[in-house]
Short mmCIF file of C-alpha atoms and ligand atoms in Angstrom, two decimals:
data_model
loop_
_atom_site.label_atom_id
_atom_site.label_comp_id
_atom_site.label_asym_id
_atom_site.label_seq_id
_atom_site.Cartn_x
_atom_site.Cartn_y
_atom_site.Cartn_z
CA MET A 1 42.45 103.14 127.50
CA THR A 2 39.59 101.82 125.87
CA ASP A 3 37.55 103.75 128.63
CA PRO A 4 35.94 107.08 127.16
CA LEU A 5 36.86 109.12 130.11
CA SER A 6 41.01 107.61 129.03
CA LEU A 7 42.27 109.98 126.62
CA GLY A 8 45.96 108.76 126.34
CA PHE A 9 48.99 109.59 127.48
CA ILE A 10 50.33 113.25 127.76
CA GLY A 11 53.40 115.01 126.65
CA ARG A 12 55.47 115.46 124.12
CA ASN A 13 54.14 113.60 121.95
CA GLY A 14 51.19 112.38 123.66
CA ALA A 15 47.25 112.69 122.38
CA PHE A 16 45.63 115.84 121.56
CA PRO A 17 42.76 115.71 123.88
CA ALA A 18 44.89 114.11 127.05
CA ASN A 19 47.56 117.80 126.38
CA GLU A 20 44.00 119.97 125.82
CA ALA A 21 42.84 118.40 129.63
CA GLY A 22 45.90 119.01 131.26
CA ARG A 23 46.52 122.57 130.35
CA ARG A 24 43.10 123.84 130.88
CA SER A 25 42.65 121.97 133.55
CA ASP A 26 41.54 123.73 137.14
CA VAL A 27 42.77 121.26 139.49
CA VAL A 28 44.85 118.36 139.35
CA ILE A 29 44.80 115.12 140.70
CA ALA A 30 47.80 113.47 140.01
CA ILE A 31 48.35 109.48 142.04
CA GLY A 32 51.35 107.67 141.45
CA GLY A 33 52.85 110.57 138.67
CA ARG A 34 55.91 111.60 137.84
CA PHE A 35 55.93 114.86 135.42
CA ASP A 36 58.94 114.02 134.47
CA ASP A 37 60.60 116.25 131.24
CA ARG A 38 58.68 113.89 128.65
CA SER A 39 55.25 113.91 129.46
CA ALA A 40 55.41 118.20 131.70
CA SER A 41 56.57 118.84 128.57
CA SER A 42 59.68 120.71 129.86
CA TRP A 43 58.14 121.62 132.35
CA MET A 44 57.14 124.52 130.39
CA PRO A 45 53.66 126.16 130.90
CA GLY A 46 50.79 126.01 128.65
CA TYR A 47 51.90 123.08 126.32
CA SER A 48 50.77 120.03 128.81
CA TRP A 49 50.28 121.27 132.62
CA ASN A 50 49.38 124.87 133.36
CA PHE A 51 50.96 125.09 137.05
CA PRO A 52 50.39 127.37 139.54
CA HIS A 53 47.34 128.15 137.48
CA THR A 54 45.73 125.14 137.72
CA LYS A 55 45.37 123.58 141.22
CA LEU A 56 47.68 120.28 142.55
CA ILE A 57 46.88 117.70 144.58
CA HIS A 58 49.86 115.13 144.05
CA VAL A 59 49.85 112.33 145.59
CA ASP A 60 52.21 109.68 146.14
CA VAL A 61 53.47 106.63 148.03
CA ASP A 62 57.06 108.01 148.18
CA PRO A 63 57.91 111.07 149.80
CA ALA A 64 60.54 112.05 147.22
CA GLU A 65 58.02 112.72 144.33
CA LEU A 66 56.21 115.08 146.33
CA GLY A 67 57.21 118.49 145.02
CA ARG A 68 59.96 116.79 142.65
CA ASN A 69 59.00 118.83 139.83
CA TYR A 70 55.60 121.04 140.46
CA PRO A 71 55.02 122.37 144.18
CA PRO A 72 51.48 120.90 144.70
CA ASP A 73 49.20 123.20 146.62
CA LEU A 74 48.04 119.66 148.61
CA GLY A 75 50.79 117.03 148.95
CA ILE A 76 49.62 113.23 150.20
CA LEU A 77 51.55 110.79 150.79
CA ALA A 78 49.20 107.74 150.47
CA ASP A 79 49.17 104.31 149.43
CA ALA A 80 46.80 104.98 145.75
CA ARG A 81 43.93 102.44 146.52
CA THR A 82 43.64 103.69 149.79
CA PHE A 83 43.59 106.64 148.81
CA LEU A 84 41.02 106.39 145.80
CA ARG A 85 38.90 104.33 147.74
CA GLN A 86 39.15 107.20 150.70
CA LEU A 87 37.78 109.74 148.54
CA LEU A 88 35.50 108.41 146.58
CA ALA A 89 33.51 107.14 150.22
CA GLU A 90 33.88 110.36 150.79
CA LEU A 91 32.56 111.69 147.69
CA GLU A 92 29.40 109.12 148.61
CA ARG A 93 29.34 110.52 152.14
CA ARG A 94 28.87 113.74 151.23
CA GLY A 95 26.67 113.44 147.81
CA ALA A 96 29.03 115.48 145.82
CA ARG A 97 28.00 115.65 142.49
CA PRO A 98 30.23 117.96 140.24
CA SER A 99 28.89 118.66 137.15
CA THR A 100 31.46 117.82 134.35
CA LYS A 101 28.77 118.50 131.27
CA GLU A 102 30.65 120.96 129.87
CA TRP A 103 33.85 119.35 130.88
CA LEU A 104 32.88 116.37 128.70
CA ALA A 105 31.90 118.42 125.76
CA ASP A 106 35.13 120.24 125.23
CA ILE A 107 36.99 116.66 125.60
CA ALA A 108 34.27 115.15 122.68
CA LYS A 109 35.08 118.69 120.29
CA TRP A 110 39.24 117.81 121.22
CA ARG A 111 38.82 114.45 120.13
CA ALA A 112 36.86 115.19 117.18
CA GLU A 113 39.09 117.56 116.41
CA TRP A 114 42.51 115.19 116.55
CA GLU A 115 40.28 112.43 114.68
CA THR A 116 39.74 114.56 111.90
CA PHE A 117 43.15 115.82 111.78
CA VAL A 118 45.43 112.52 112.07
CA ARG A 119 42.55 109.58 111.05
CA PRO A 120 43.21 110.25 107.13
CA ASN A 121 46.95 108.96 107.51
CA PHE A 122 46.02 105.92 108.61
CA ASP A 123 44.54 104.41 105.19
CA ILE A 124 47.41 105.66 103.21
CA HIS A 125 49.75 102.34 102.10
CA ALA A 126 52.81 103.22 101.20
CA SER A 127 56.83 101.90 100.34
CA PRO A 128 58.59 102.71 102.87
CA MET A 129 55.54 101.88 105.41
CA ARG A 130 53.94 105.23 107.25
CA PRO A 131 54.20 104.90 110.71
CA GLU A 132 50.73 105.10 111.21
CA ARG A 133 50.26 102.28 109.51
CA VAL A 134 52.53 100.13 111.71
CA VAL A 135 50.51 101.13 114.72
CA ALA A 136 47.40 100.06 113.52
CA ASP A 137 48.05 97.06 111.95
CA CYS A 138 49.89 96.23 115.29
CA GLN A 139 46.62 97.10 117.06
CA ALA A 140 44.18 95.17 114.71
CA VAL A 141 46.23 91.59 114.76
CA MET A 142 47.67 91.91 119.22
CA PRO A 143 45.56 90.33 120.82
CA PRO A 144 43.84 92.27 124.00
CA ASP A 145 46.57 90.64 126.38
CA GLY A 146 49.18 90.33 123.96
CA ILE A 147 51.93 92.50 125.22
CA ILE A 148 53.74 95.07 123.36
CA CYS A 149 57.73 96.16 124.21
CA CYS A 150 58.05 99.72 123.35
CA ASP A 151 61.83 100.43 122.72
CA VAL A 152 63.67 103.89 121.93
CA GLY A 153 63.49 106.69 119.40
CA VAL A 154 60.64 107.49 116.56
CA SER A 155 58.68 104.53 116.95
CA HIS A 156 58.63 104.79 120.97
CA ASN A 157 56.62 109.01 120.35
CA TRP A 158 54.37 106.73 117.58
CA TYR A 159 53.49 104.77 120.19
CA MET A 160 52.46 106.78 123.25
CA GLN A 161 50.49 108.90 120.98
CA PHE A 162 48.37 106.29 119.71
CA TRP A 163 48.42 102.88 120.90
CA ASN A 164 45.34 101.79 122.92
CA ALA A 165 46.29 99.60 125.55
CA ARG A 166 43.35 97.30 126.30
CA GLN A 167 44.41 95.54 129.81
CA PRO A 168 46.95 96.54 132.31
CA GLN A 169 50.64 95.54 132.09
CA CYS A 170 50.52 94.62 128.33
CA MET A 171 52.08 98.26 127.56
CA LEU A 172 55.67 98.22 128.30
CA ASN A 173 57.43 101.31 127.96
CA SER A 174 61.36 102.95 129.72
CA TRP A 175 59.86 106.41 129.07
CA GLY A 176 62.02 109.00 130.08
CA PHE A 177 65.05 106.40 131.27
CA SER A 178 65.04 105.65 127.31
CA GLY A 179 67.81 102.75 127.23
CA MET A 180 68.17 101.88 123.62
CA GLY A 181 67.95 97.88 123.60
CA PHE A 182 64.79 97.95 126.27
CA GLY A 183 62.38 97.19 124.13
CA ALA A 184 64.01 93.96 121.69
CA SER A 185 65.69 92.33 124.69
CA GLY A 186 62.99 93.48 127.67
CA ALA A 187 60.47 91.13 125.04
CA LEU A 188 62.09 88.28 126.23
CA GLY A 189 61.95 89.09 130.11
CA ALA A 190 58.23 90.10 129.28
CA LYS A 191 57.64 86.63 127.49
CA LEU A 192 59.66 84.23 130.51
CA ALA A 193 56.98 86.04 132.91
CA ALA A 194 53.77 85.40 130.81
CA PRO A 195 54.67 82.85 128.52
CA ASP A 196 50.92 82.64 126.94
CA ARG A 197 50.45 85.50 125.86
CA PRO A 198 52.31 87.27 122.39
CA VAL A 199 55.02 89.44 123.11
CA VAL A 200 55.70 91.64 120.45
CA ALA A 201 58.69 94.21 120.50
CA VAL A 202 58.92 97.42 118.72
CA THR A 203 62.92 98.42 118.35
CA GLY A 204 64.23 100.90 116.01
CA ASP A 205 67.12 99.74 113.39
CA GLY A 206 69.69 101.74 116.08
CA CYS A 207 67.91 100.16 119.44
CA PHE A 208 67.87 96.63 117.57
CA THR A 209 71.88 96.81 116.88
CA MET A 210 72.45 97.86 120.26
CA VAL A 211 71.96 94.31 121.86
CA PRO A 212 71.42 91.90 118.59
CA HIS A 213 72.65 89.16 121.00
CA VAL A 214 68.54 89.13 121.85
CA LEU A 215 68.71 86.96 118.92
CA CYS A 216 70.91 84.22 120.42
CA THR A 217 69.63 84.13 123.59
CA ALA A 218 65.45 83.73 122.44
CA VAL A 219 67.38 80.58 120.14
CA GLU A 220 69.05 79.25 123.32
CA TYR A 221 66.59 79.25 125.71
CA ASP A 222 63.90 78.35 123.29
CA ILE A 223 62.45 81.74 123.86
CA PRO A 224 59.58 82.76 121.30
CA VAL A 225 59.00 86.34 120.71
CA VAL A 226 58.94 88.31 117.17
CA TRP A 227 60.56 91.74 116.93
CA VAL A 228 59.79 93.76 114.60
CA ILE A 229 62.42 96.33 113.68
CA TRP A 230 61.36 99.97 112.63
CA ASN A 231 63.64 100.06 110.16
CA ASN A 232 63.64 104.00 109.03
CA PHE A 233 68.07 103.40 108.54
CA GLY A 234 69.50 106.26 110.75
CA TRP A 235 69.11 107.56 114.48
CA VAL A 236 66.24 109.62 113.21
CA SER A 237 65.13 111.04 116.85
CA ILE A 238 68.24 112.21 116.90
CA ARG A 239 68.70 113.09 112.85
CA ASP A 240 65.25 115.64 113.65
CA ILE A 241 66.62 117.01 116.87
CA GLN A 242 70.46 118.21 115.22
CA LEU A 243 67.59 118.82 112.13
CA GLY A 244 65.45 121.86 114.18
CA MET A 245 68.76 122.70 116.82
CA PHE A 246 71.16 123.37 114.04
CA GLY A 247 69.78 125.27 111.24
CA GLY A 248 68.96 121.70 109.35
CA ARG A 249 72.35 120.43 108.94
CA GLU A 250 72.79 116.96 110.04
CA TYR A 251 75.74 114.86 111.07
CA GLY A 252 76.11 111.37 111.57
CA THR A 253 73.07 109.82 112.43
CA MET A 254 71.95 108.65 109.24
CA PHE A 255 73.31 105.53 108.31
CA HIS A 256 75.12 106.11 104.42
CA GLN A 257 77.53 104.00 102.10
CA GLY A 258 79.28 104.87 99.37
CA ALA A 259 79.61 107.88 97.23
CA ASN A 260 76.20 108.32 96.74
CA LYS A 261 75.09 107.94 100.10
CA LYS A 262 72.92 105.18 100.11
CA PRO A 263 70.71 104.03 102.83
CA PHE A 264 72.78 101.71 104.45
CA ASN A 265 71.80 99.31 107.26
CA PRO A 266 72.35 95.32 107.79
CA ASP A 267 70.34 92.73 106.57
CA PHE A 268 67.89 92.10 109.51
CA ALA A 269 66.68 89.32 108.10
CA ALA A 270 69.77 87.64 107.29
CA TRP A 271 71.16 88.34 110.59
CA ALA A 272 68.31 86.72 112.42
CA ARG A 273 68.80 83.81 109.99
CA ALA A 274 72.07 83.39 110.92
CA ALA A 275 71.30 82.99 114.36
CA GLY A 276 68.40 80.20 113.90
CA VAL A 277 65.81 83.22 114.21
CA GLU A 278 62.73 83.02 110.90
CA ALA A 279 62.10 86.78 109.18
CA LEU A 280 61.08 88.25 106.57
CA THR A 281 61.97 91.74 105.21
CA VAL A 282 58.56 93.78 105.11
CA THR A 283 58.70 96.97 102.43
CA LYS A 284 55.02 97.24 101.37
CA SER A 285 52.82 98.18 103.72
CA GLU A 286 49.76 95.86 101.98
CA ASP A 287 52.31 92.82 103.61
CA PHE A 288 52.53 93.66 107.07
CA ARG A 289 49.86 92.68 108.49
CA GLY A 290 50.12 89.35 107.48
CA ALA A 291 53.60 89.24 108.23
CA LEU A 292 52.85 90.19 111.67
CA GLU A 293 50.33 87.43 112.22
CA HIS A 294 52.29 84.88 110.72
CA ALA A 295 54.64 85.77 112.50
CA ILE A 296 53.31 85.62 115.88
CA LYS A 297 51.38 82.21 114.81
CA ALA A 298 54.59 80.79 114.14
CA ASN A 299 54.81 80.71 117.94
CA LYS A 300 58.46 80.41 117.63
CA PRO A 301 61.59 83.47 118.06
CA PHE A 302 60.66 85.72 114.37
CA LEU A 303 61.66 89.12 113.25
CA LEU A 304 60.47 91.00 110.60
CA ASP A 305 62.65 93.77 109.01
CA VAL A 306 60.26 96.88 108.78
CA HIS A 307 60.72 99.47 106.05
CA VAL A 308 59.30 102.91 107.81
CA ASP A 309 59.64 106.36 106.48
CA ALA A 310 61.78 108.26 107.92
CA GLU A 311 59.96 111.59 107.02
CA VAL A 312 56.57 111.44 108.15
CA ARG A 313 56.88 112.58 111.71
CA PRO A 314 54.47 112.56 114.68
CA PRO A 315 52.41 115.64 115.39
CA SER A 316 53.52 117.84 117.96
CA THR A 317 51.29 118.07 120.40
CA GLY A 318 52.91 118.99 123.60
CA ALA A 319 56.90 120.39 123.61
CA TRP A 320 59.86 118.54 124.88
CA GLU A 321 63.14 120.92 124.51
CA LEU A 322 66.43 120.98 125.89
CA PRO A 323 67.66 123.37 128.41
CA PRO A 324 67.42 125.90 128.20
CA THR A 325 63.99 125.59 127.27
CA PRO A 326 62.78 128.48 124.55
CA TYR A 327 58.85 129.49 123.71
CA LYS A 328 57.67 128.13 120.76
CA GLU A 329 53.92 127.51 119.16
CA PRO A 330 53.42 123.61 119.16
CA VAL A 331 52.61 121.94 115.85
CA PHE A 332 49.54 120.62 116.61
CA GLY A 333 46.86 122.67 119.03
CA GLN A 334 47.65 125.46 121.54
CA ARG A 335 45.49 128.25 120.44
CA PHE A 336 44.92 130.07 123.89
CA ILE A 337 46.00 129.19 127.39
CA PRO A 338 44.81 131.44 129.49
CA ASP A 339 47.72 132.55 131.93
CA ALA A 340 50.67 130.84 130.45
CA ALA A 341 52.98 132.55 131.13
CA PRO A 342 55.89 132.89 128.24
CA VAL A 343 59.36 131.00 129.22
CA LYS A 344 61.52 133.61 128.36
C1 TPP B 401 72.45 103.61 124.83
C2 TPP B 401 71.61 104.93 124.65
N1 TPP B 401 72.42 105.25 123.91
C3 TPP B 401 71.83 106.92 122.94
C4 TPP B 401 70.83 107.10 123.73
C5 TPP B 401 70.15 108.59 122.82
N2 TPP B 401 69.44 108.12 121.53
C6 TPP B 401 68.33 108.32 122.38
S1 TPP B 401 67.04 107.70 120.20
C7 TPP B 401 68.26 107.41 119.21
C8 TPP B 401 68.28 106.98 118.09
C9 TPP B 401 67.46 105.68 118.02
O1 TPP B 401 67.40 105.43 116.66
P1 TPP B 401 66.69 103.93 116.34
O2 TPP B 401 66.42 102.99 117.15
O3 TPP B 401 66.80 103.81 115.23
O4 TPP B 401 64.99 104.79 116.49
P2 TPP B 401 64.42 106.60 115.49
O5 TPP B 401 64.68 107.09 116.28
O6 TPP B 401 64.73 105.81 114.62
O7 TPP B 401 63.56 105.59 115.61
C10 TPP B 401 69.84 107.27 120.38
C11 TPP B 401 71.09 107.39 119.80
C12 TPP B 401 69.57 106.37 124.31
N3 TPP B 401 68.71 106.72 124.66
N4 TPP B 401 70.43 105.26 124.31
MG1 MG B 402 65.91 104.70 113.63
#
């Protein structure tokens, strides 16, 4: 993702340049892509993709994927490497050098626009932490071959939008399957597979509470992973869907205690210590980077309970809707898209 031609993830909370490029393309060559609802903005035209106005060449080794979500103009059943080798050889043979200057200039403009919009928030220190700082500090501390295991929920949206994976297989996601606890427990598997590389799980307070037994397994088998609990005291991704769909009302998704509705969660650090895992609670953004460095260096199971602001939402650059899918303007981006027919 450090290559200048890599634009980041596309879809609901993808990067703005990726969605702009996707929805404005003349032709898309998709190699091993599934066009699931999250990456395709629930298939609503003009958000992430603009088929059939855009021509689609879909390459996959699994015939079931071709035409499953979008009918391709050309479907090619092939191994990705073989297809790319043959394509490159053919371009070479034909001496084809299409001009991409204007397209690359457009992309540079979208990148600059996105940077201007998001970058200032990365410098804000606050308590509870702003989400951008959690991502930025992880990015600064993790070595390029370190493995980040994303769980499900708001934290995943932020990592999709801003994480730059520097090597293959360094960012593990459950994508649309989205099983809560995937990150917290998947980290153990990743560490067993790659014992010499740091492994950090970024997991919501709700996700972690689904699989707290990972603490015991890590101690029992001596698996030195770090859990960063993205603690926003609720199932905030679900809360936000409720707020959006039910006129600002929410039920049962924020964790409270007592008559005055004090935010509630278990003391995750104490919970970890009870299982024999070292732990720290981080409430101020200034403390996070050092705590993460310390936890990785400790080279033993380590938990950081990090308090993150539930009221800062990831910028919406695409869309995601439960059916029926109404047509709405995304918050950021989407001005004029040729031929994008509004969904009724
Ligand atoms: C096993 C399972 N149950 C329910 C869901 C639906 N779901 C998706 S995100 C979410 C809440 C996640 O809460 P948390 O881990 O605290 O993350 P947050 O959204 O607050 O960042 C739920 C209930 C799911 N994806 N997986
Ligand atoms: Mg939460």
